[in-house]
Coordinates of C-alpha atoms and ligand atoms in Angstrom, one line a residue:
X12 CA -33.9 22.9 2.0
X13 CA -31.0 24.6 1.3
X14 CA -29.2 23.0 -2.0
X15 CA -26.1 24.6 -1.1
X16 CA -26.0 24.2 3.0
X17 CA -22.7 25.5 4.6
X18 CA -20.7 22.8 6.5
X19 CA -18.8 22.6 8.8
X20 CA -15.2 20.4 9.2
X21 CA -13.8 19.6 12.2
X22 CA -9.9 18.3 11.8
X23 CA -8.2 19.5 8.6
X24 CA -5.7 16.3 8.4
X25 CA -5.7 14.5 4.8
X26 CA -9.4 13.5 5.1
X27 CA -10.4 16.6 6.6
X28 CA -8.9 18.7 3.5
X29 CA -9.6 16.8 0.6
X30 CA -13.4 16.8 2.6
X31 CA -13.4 20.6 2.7
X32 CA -11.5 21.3 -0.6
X33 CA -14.1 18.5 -2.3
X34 CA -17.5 20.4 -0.8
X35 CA -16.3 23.6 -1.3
X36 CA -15.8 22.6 -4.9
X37 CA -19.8 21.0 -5.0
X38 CA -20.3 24.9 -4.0
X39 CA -20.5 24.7 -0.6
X40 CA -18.8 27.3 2.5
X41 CA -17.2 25.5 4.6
X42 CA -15.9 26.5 7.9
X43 CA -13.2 24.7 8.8
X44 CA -11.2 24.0 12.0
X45 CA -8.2 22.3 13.5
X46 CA -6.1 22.3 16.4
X47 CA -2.5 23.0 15.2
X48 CA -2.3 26.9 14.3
X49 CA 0.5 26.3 11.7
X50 CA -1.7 23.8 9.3
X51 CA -4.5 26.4 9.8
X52 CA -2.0 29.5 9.1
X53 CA -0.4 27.4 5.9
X54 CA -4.0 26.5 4.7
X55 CA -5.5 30.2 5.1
X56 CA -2.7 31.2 2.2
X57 CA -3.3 28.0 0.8
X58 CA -0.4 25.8 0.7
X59 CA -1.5 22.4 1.2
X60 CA 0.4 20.4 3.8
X61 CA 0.4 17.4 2.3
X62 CA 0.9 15.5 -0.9
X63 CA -2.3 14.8 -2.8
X64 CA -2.9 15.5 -6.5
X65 CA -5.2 17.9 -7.3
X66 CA -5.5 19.1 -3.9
X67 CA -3.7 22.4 -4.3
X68 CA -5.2 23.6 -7.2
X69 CA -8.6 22.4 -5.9
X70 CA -8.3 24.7 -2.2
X71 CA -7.0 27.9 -4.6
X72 CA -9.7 27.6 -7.2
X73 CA -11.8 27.5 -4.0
X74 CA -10.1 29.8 -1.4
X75 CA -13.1 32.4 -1.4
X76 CA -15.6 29.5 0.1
X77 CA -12.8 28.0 2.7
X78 CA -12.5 29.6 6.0
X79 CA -9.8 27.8 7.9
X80 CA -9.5 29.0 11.8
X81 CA -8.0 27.4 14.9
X82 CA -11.1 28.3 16.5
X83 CA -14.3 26.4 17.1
X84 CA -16.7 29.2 17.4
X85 CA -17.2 30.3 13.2
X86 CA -17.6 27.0 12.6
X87 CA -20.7 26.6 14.9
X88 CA -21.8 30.0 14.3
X89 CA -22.0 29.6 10.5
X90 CA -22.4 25.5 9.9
X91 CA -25.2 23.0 11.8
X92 CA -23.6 20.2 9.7
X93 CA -20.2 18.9 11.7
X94 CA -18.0 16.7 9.3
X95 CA -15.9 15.0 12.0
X96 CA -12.4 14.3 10.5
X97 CA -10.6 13.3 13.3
X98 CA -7.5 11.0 14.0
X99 CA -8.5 7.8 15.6
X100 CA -5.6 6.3 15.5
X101 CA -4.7 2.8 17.2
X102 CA -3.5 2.6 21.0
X103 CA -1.1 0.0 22.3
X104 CA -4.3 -2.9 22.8
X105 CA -5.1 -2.4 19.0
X106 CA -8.4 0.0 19.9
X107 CA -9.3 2.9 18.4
X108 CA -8.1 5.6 20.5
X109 CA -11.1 8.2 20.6
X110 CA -9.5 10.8 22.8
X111 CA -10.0 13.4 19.4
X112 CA -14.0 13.0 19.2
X113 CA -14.5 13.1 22.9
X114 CA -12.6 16.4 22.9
X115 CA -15.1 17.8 20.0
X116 CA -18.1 16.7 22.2
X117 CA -16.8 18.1 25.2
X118 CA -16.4 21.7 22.8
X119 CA -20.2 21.4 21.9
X120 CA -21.4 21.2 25.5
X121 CA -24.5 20.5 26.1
X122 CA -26.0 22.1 22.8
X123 CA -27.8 20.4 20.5
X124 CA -28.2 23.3 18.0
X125 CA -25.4 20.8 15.4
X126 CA -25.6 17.3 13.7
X127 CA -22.2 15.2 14.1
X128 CA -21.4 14.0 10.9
X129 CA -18.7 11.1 11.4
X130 CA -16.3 10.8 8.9
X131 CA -13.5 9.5 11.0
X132 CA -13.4 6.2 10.9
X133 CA -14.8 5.0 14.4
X134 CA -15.2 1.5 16.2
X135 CA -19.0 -0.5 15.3
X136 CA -21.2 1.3 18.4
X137 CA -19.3 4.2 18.7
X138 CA -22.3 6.5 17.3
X139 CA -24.8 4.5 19.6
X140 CA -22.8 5.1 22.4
X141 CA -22.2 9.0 22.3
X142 CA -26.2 9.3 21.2
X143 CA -26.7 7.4 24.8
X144 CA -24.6 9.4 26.8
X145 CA -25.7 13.0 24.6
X146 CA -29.3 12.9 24.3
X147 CA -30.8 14.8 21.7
X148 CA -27.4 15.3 19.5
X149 CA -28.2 14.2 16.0
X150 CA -25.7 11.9 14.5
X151 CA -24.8 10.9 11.5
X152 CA -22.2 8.1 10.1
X153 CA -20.7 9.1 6.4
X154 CA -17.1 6.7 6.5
X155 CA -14.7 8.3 3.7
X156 CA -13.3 5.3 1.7
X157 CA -10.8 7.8 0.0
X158 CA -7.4 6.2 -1.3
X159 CA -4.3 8.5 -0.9
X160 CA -3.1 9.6 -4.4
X161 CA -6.6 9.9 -5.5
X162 CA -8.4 10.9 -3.0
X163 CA -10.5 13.8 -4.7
X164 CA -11.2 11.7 -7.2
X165 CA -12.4 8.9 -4.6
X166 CA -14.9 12.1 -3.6
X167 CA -15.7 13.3 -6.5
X168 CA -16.5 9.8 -8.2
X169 CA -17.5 7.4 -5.3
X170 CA -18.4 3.8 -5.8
X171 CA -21.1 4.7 -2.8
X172 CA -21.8 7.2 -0.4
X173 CA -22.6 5.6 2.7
X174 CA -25.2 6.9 5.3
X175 CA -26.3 5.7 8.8
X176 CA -28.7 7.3 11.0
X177 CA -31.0 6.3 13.6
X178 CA -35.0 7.8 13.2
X179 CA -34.3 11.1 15.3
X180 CA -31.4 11.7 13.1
X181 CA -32.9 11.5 9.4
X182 CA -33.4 14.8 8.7
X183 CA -30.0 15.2 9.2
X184 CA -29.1 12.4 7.2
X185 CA -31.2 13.7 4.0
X186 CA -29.7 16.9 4.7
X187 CA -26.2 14.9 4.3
X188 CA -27.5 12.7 1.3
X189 CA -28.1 16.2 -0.3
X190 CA -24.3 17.2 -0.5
X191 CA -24.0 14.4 -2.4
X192 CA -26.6 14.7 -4.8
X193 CA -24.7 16.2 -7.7
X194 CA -22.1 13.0 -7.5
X195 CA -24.5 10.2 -8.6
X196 CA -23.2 7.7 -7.0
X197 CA -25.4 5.1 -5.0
X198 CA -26.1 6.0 -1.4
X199 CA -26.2 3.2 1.1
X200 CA -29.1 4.4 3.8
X201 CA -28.9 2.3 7.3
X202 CA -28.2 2.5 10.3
X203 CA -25.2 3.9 12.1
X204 CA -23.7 0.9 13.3
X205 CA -24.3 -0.9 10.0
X206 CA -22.3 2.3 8.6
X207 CA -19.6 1.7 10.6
X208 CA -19.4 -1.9 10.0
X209 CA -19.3 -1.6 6.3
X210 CA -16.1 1.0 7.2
X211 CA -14.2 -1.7 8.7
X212 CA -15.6 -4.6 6.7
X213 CA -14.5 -3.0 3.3
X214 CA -11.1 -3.2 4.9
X215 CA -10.5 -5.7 6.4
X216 CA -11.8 -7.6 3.3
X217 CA -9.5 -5.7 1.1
X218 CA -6.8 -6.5 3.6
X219 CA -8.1 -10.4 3.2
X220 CA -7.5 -10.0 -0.3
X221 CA -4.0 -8.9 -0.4
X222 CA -3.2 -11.5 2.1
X223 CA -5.0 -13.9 0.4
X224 CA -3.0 -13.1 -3.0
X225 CA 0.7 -13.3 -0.8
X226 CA 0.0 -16.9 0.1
X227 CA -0.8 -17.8 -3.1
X228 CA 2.1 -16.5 -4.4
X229 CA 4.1 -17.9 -1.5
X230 CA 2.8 -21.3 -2.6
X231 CA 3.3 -20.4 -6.1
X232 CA 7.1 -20.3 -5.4
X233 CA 7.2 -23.6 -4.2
X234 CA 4.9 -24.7 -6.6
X235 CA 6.1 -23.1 -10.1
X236 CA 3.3 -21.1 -10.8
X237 CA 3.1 -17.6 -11.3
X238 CA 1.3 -15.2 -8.9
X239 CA 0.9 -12.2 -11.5
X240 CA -0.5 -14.7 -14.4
X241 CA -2.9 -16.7 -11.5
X242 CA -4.0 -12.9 -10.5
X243 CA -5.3 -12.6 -14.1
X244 CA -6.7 -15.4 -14.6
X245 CA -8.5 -15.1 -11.5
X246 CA -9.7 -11.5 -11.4
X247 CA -11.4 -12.0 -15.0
X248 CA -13.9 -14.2 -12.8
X249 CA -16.8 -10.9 -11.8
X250 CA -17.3 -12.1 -8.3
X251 CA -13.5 -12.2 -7.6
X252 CA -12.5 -8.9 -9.7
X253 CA -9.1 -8.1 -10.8
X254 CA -8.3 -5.0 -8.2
X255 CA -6.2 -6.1 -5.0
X256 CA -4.8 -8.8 -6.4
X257 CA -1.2 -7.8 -6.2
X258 CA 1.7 -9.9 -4.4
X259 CA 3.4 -8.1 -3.0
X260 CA 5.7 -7.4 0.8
X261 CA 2.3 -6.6 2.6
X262 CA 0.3 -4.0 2.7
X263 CA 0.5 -0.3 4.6
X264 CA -0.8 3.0 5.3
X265 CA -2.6 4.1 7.9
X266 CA -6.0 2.5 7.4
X267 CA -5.5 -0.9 6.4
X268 CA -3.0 -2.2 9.2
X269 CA -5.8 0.1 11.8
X270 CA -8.9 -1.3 10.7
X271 CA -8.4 -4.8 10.8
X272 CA -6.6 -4.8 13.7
X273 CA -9.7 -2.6 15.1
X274 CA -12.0 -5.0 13.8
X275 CA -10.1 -8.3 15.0
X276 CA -10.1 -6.5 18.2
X277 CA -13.6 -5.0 18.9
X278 CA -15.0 -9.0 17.7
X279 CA -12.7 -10.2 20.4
X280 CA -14.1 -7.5 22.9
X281 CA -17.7 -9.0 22.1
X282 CA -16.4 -12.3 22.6
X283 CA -16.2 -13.1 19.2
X284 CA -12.5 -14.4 17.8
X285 CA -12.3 -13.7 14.3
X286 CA -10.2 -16.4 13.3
X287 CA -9.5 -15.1 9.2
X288 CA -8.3 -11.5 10.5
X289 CA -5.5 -12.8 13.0
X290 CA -4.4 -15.0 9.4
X291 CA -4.5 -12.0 7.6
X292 CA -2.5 -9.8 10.3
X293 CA 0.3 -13.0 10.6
X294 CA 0.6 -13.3 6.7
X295 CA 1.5 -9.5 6.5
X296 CA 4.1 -10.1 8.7
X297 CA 5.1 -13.0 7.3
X298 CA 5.7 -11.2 3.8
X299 CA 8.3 -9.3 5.3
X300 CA 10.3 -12.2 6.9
X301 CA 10.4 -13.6 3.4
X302 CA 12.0 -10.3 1.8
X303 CA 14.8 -11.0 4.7
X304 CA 14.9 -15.0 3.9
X305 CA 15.3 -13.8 0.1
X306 CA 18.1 -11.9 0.7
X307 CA 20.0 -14.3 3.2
X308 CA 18.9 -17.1 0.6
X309 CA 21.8 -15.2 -1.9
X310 CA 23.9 -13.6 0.7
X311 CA 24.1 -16.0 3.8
X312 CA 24.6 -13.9 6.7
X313 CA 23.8 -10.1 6.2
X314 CA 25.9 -8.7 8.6
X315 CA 28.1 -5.8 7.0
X316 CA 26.3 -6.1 4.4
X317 CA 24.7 -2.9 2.2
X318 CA 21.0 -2.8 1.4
X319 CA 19.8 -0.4 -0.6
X320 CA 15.8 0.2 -0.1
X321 CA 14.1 1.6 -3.1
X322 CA 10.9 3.6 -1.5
X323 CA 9.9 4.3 1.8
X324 CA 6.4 5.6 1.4
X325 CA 3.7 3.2 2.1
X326 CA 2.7 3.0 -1.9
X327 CA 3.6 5.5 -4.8
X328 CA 2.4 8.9 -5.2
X329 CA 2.3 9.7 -1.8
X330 CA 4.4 11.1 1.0
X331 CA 2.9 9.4 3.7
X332 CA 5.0 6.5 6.0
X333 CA 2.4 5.2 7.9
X334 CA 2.8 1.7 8.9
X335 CA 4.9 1.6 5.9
X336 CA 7.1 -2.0 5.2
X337 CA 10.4 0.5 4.4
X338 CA 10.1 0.9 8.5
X339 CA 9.8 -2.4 9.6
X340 CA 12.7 -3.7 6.9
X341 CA 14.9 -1.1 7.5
X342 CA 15.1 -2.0 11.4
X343 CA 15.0 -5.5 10.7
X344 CA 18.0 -5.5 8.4
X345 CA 19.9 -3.1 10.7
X346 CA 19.1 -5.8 13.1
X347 CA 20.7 -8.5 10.8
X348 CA 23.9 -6.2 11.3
X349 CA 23.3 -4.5 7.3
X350 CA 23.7 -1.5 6.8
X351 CA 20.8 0.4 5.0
X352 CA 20.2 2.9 2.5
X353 CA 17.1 3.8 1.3
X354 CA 16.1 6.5 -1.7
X355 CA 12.7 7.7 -2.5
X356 CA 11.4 10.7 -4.5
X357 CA 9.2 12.4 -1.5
X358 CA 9.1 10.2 1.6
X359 CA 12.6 9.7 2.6
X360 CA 13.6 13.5 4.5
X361 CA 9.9 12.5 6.6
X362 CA 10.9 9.5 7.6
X363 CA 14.8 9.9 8.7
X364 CA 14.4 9.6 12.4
X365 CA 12.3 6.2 12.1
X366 CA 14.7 4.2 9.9
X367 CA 17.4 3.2 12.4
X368 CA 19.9 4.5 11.7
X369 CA 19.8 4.0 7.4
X370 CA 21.7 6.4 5.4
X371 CA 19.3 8.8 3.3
X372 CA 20.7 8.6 -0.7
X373 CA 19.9 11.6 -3.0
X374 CA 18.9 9.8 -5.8
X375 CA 18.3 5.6 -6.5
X376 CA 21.7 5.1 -8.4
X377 CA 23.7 6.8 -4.8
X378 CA 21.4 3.7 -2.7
X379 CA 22.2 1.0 -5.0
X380 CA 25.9 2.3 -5.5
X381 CA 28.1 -0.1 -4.1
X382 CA 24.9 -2.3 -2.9
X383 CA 25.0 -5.9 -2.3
X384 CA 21.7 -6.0 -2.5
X385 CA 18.1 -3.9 -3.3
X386 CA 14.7 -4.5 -2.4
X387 CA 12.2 -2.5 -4.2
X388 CA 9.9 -1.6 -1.7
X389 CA 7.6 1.1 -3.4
X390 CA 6.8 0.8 -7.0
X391 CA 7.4 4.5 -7.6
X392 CA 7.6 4.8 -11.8
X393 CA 11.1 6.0 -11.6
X394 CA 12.4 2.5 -10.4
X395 CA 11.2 1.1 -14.2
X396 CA 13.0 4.1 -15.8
X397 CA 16.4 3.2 -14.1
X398 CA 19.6 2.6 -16.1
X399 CA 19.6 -1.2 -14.8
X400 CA 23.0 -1.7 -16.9
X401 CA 24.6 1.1 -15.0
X402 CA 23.0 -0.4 -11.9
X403 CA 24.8 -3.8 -12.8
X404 CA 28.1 -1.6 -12.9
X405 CA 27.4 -0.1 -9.7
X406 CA 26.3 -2.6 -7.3
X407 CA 28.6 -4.9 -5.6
X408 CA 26.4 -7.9 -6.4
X409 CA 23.4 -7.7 -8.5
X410 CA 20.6 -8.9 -6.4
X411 CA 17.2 -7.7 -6.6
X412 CA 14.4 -8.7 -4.8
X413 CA 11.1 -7.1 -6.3
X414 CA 8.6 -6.8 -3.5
X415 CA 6.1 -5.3 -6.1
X416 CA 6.7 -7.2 -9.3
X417 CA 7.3 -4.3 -10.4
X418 CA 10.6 -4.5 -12.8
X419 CA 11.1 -6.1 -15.9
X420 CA 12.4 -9.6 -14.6
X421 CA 13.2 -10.7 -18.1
X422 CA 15.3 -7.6 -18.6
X423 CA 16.8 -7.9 -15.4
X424 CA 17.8 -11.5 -15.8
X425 CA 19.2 -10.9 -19.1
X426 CA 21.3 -7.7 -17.7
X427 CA 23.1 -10.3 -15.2
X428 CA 20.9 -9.9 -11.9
X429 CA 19.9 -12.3 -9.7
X430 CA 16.3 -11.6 -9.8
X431 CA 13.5 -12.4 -6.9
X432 CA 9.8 -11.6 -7.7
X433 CA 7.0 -12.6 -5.0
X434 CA 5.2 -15.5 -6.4
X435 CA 6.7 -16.5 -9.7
Ligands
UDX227 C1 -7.1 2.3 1.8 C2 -8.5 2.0 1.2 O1 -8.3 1.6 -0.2 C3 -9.4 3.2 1.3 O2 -10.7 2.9 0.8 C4 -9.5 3.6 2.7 O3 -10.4 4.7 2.9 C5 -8.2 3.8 3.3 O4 -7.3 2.7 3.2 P1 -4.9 3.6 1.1 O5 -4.4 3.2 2.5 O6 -4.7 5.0 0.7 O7 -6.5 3.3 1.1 O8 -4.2 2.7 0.1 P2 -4.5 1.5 -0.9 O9 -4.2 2.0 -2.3 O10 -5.8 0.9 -0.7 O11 -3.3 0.5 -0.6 C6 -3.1 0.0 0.8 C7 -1.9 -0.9 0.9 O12 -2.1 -2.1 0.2 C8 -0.6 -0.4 0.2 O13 0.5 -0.6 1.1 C9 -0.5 -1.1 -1.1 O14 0.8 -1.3 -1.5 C10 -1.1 -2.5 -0.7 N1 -1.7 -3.2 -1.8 C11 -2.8 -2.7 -2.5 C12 -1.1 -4.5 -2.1 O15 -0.2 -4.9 -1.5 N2 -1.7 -5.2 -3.2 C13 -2.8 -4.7 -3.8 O16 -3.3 -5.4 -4.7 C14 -3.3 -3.5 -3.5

């Protein structure tokens, strides 16, 4: 077999880049493709739409093994392996909405000369059910598990590599395995729907822990205890583990809020009601009504009041505004008759037309000028950096609510603010 076997990648969105920029890296060609001329013109002189460290330098170091083209056929002529990188992205009911795969079948026809690689991430049955109806396709499930910000590096250095194929598929699926090989990472061999269920299930478990974390620390208020010290104590136990165990105003992005909503809805499709994801889903939400009850909890009513938002991208070091809290606060406040402004160092200009109406700043200190209140919604490093004192000069009264525990609370407290963590 061919060590260094060209690919093909089908959708160059975030996972569909950092897929081709990552295998072209491991030595590969890749043949890429997408849709939208412009993101295949900008990636052909290799700007990189999007913000993901590494990524530029990673596509120009590797420009003479990427062919981007906003046409199937070099792609088929050149590559048997397909790496499907695809939106799914939810419809109204909370399914995944598939349209995006069916259109790449419907380009393949009736050959069966390529393996679909499924890196999209895809409801439990949907490889089953495309084998069904195209008999004699190979198929292959390989889920990404890639966080934004460190995405290559999530390729490059994965905790596992999973891989699910059914019998007629397996010499595809070695044939996959062997992209890997130079990573050493563990490889998960099953089957495809166990593939996709280990997608969705590493998730919606992750999601389970965040949630989980937020109610603690929502009884911690009552109770006097504090979240961030309980985290600690609890994450140095091996089977619990430290990571995702930090309160915060919910979690984004566009996977998270997706999956277990995809999840929660494909159990209740099978007749199954998966009683711990709807908790999960409610306390998310929930978080967010308490950032509001924080700030009415200093300020009584909030009409006319001004909010400044600190971050509007769904975490730090990114650009993206997916399902991000900023969006759902910033409506919810200009529902409360505020009035909003919100800074952040990438996300803002990309997110203007979905924040109802709030004023973009230029920089944090122009937000919280004036403010009667911030909420730090994204802990970008910059926010710790901030000349709190000159804040305290600024703002019209010094309330903070930290929806990261991110910020110095002692510090704060002693500056004058009126400080309000999650949990403690
Ligand atoms: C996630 C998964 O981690 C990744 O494996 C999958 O492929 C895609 O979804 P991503 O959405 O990029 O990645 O971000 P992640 O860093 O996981 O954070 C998701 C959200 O959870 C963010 O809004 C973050 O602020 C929040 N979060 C994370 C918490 O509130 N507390 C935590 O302890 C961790």
């Amino acid at each position: 077999m061919d060590e260094k076997e060209p690919v093909g990648v089908i959708g160059v969105g975030w996972v569909g880049v950092v897929t081709a920029a990552c295998l072209a890296e491991l030595g590969h060609e890749v043949w890429a493709r997408d849709i939208v001329e412009e993101k295949v013109a900008s990636l052909s002189r290799g700007e990189v739409p999007i913000h993901e460290p590494g990524l530029p330098e990673l596509v120009a170091k590797n420009k003479d093994r990427l062919h981007f083209s906003a046409d199937m056929a070099p792609v088929l002529e050149h590559a048997r392996l397909l790496f499907v990188c695809v939106d799914t992205p939810p419809t109204y009911s909370g399914d995944a909405d598939l349209s995006r795969v069916e259109a790449v079948l419907e380009e393949l026809g009736d050959s069966n000369d390529h393996a679909l690689v499924m890196k999209s991430t895809v409801p439990v049955g949907t490889g089953r059910s495309i084998q069904r109806r195209r008999d004699g396709l190979a198929y292959v499930a390989n889920p990404e598990f890639l966080k934004e910000g460190s995405a290559v590096e999530d390729f490059m250095k994965p905790d596992r590599v999973v891989i699910g194929a059914e019998d007629d598929s397996a010499r595809f699926a070695d044939r996959v395995q062997a992209l890997y090989a130079a990573l050493d990472a563990p490889v998960v061999r099953t089957d495809v729907a166990s593939a996709e269920m280990i997608k969705l299930a590493s998730n919606a478990f992750l999601a389970t822990k965040i949630s989980f974390i937020n109610e603690i620390a929502n009884v911690s208020e009552e109770l006097g205890a504090d979240v961030s010290e309980v985290a600690r104590g609890m994450g140095l136990d091996d089977r619990i583990g430290w990571k995702f165990l930090r309160a915060g105003i919910g979690y984004g992005g566009s996977c998270f809020p997706k999956d277990v909503q995809a999840l929660k809805q494909l159990a209740g499709n099978s007749g199954y009601h998966f009683q711990l994801l709807t908790a999960v889903v409610e306390v998310n939400e929930l978080q967010k009504r308490r950032t509001i009850g924080k700030l009415q909890k200093h300020l009584g009513s909030l009409v006319g009041k001004e909010i400044a938002l600190l971050g509007v991208a769904f975490k730090p070091h990114t650009d993206d505004i997916r399902e991000a809290t900023s969006l759902v606060l910033s409506g919810r406040l200009a529902g409360e008759g505020a009035s909003v402004r919100v800074y952040d160092p990438v996300a803002a200009a990309k997110a203007d037309s979905m924040l109802a109406g709030a004023r973009i700043a230029d920089s944090a200190m122009d937000a919280l000028d004036g403010a009667d209140a911030a909420v730090l919604v994204t802990e970008w490093p910059e926010f710790a950096e901030l000349d709190w004192a000159e804040v305290k000069r600024r703002m019209r009264f010094p309330l903070i609510v930290d929806g990261r525990n991110f910020l110095d609370r002692e510090a704060l407290i002693e500056a004058g603010f009126v400080y309000e963590g999650i949990g403690r």
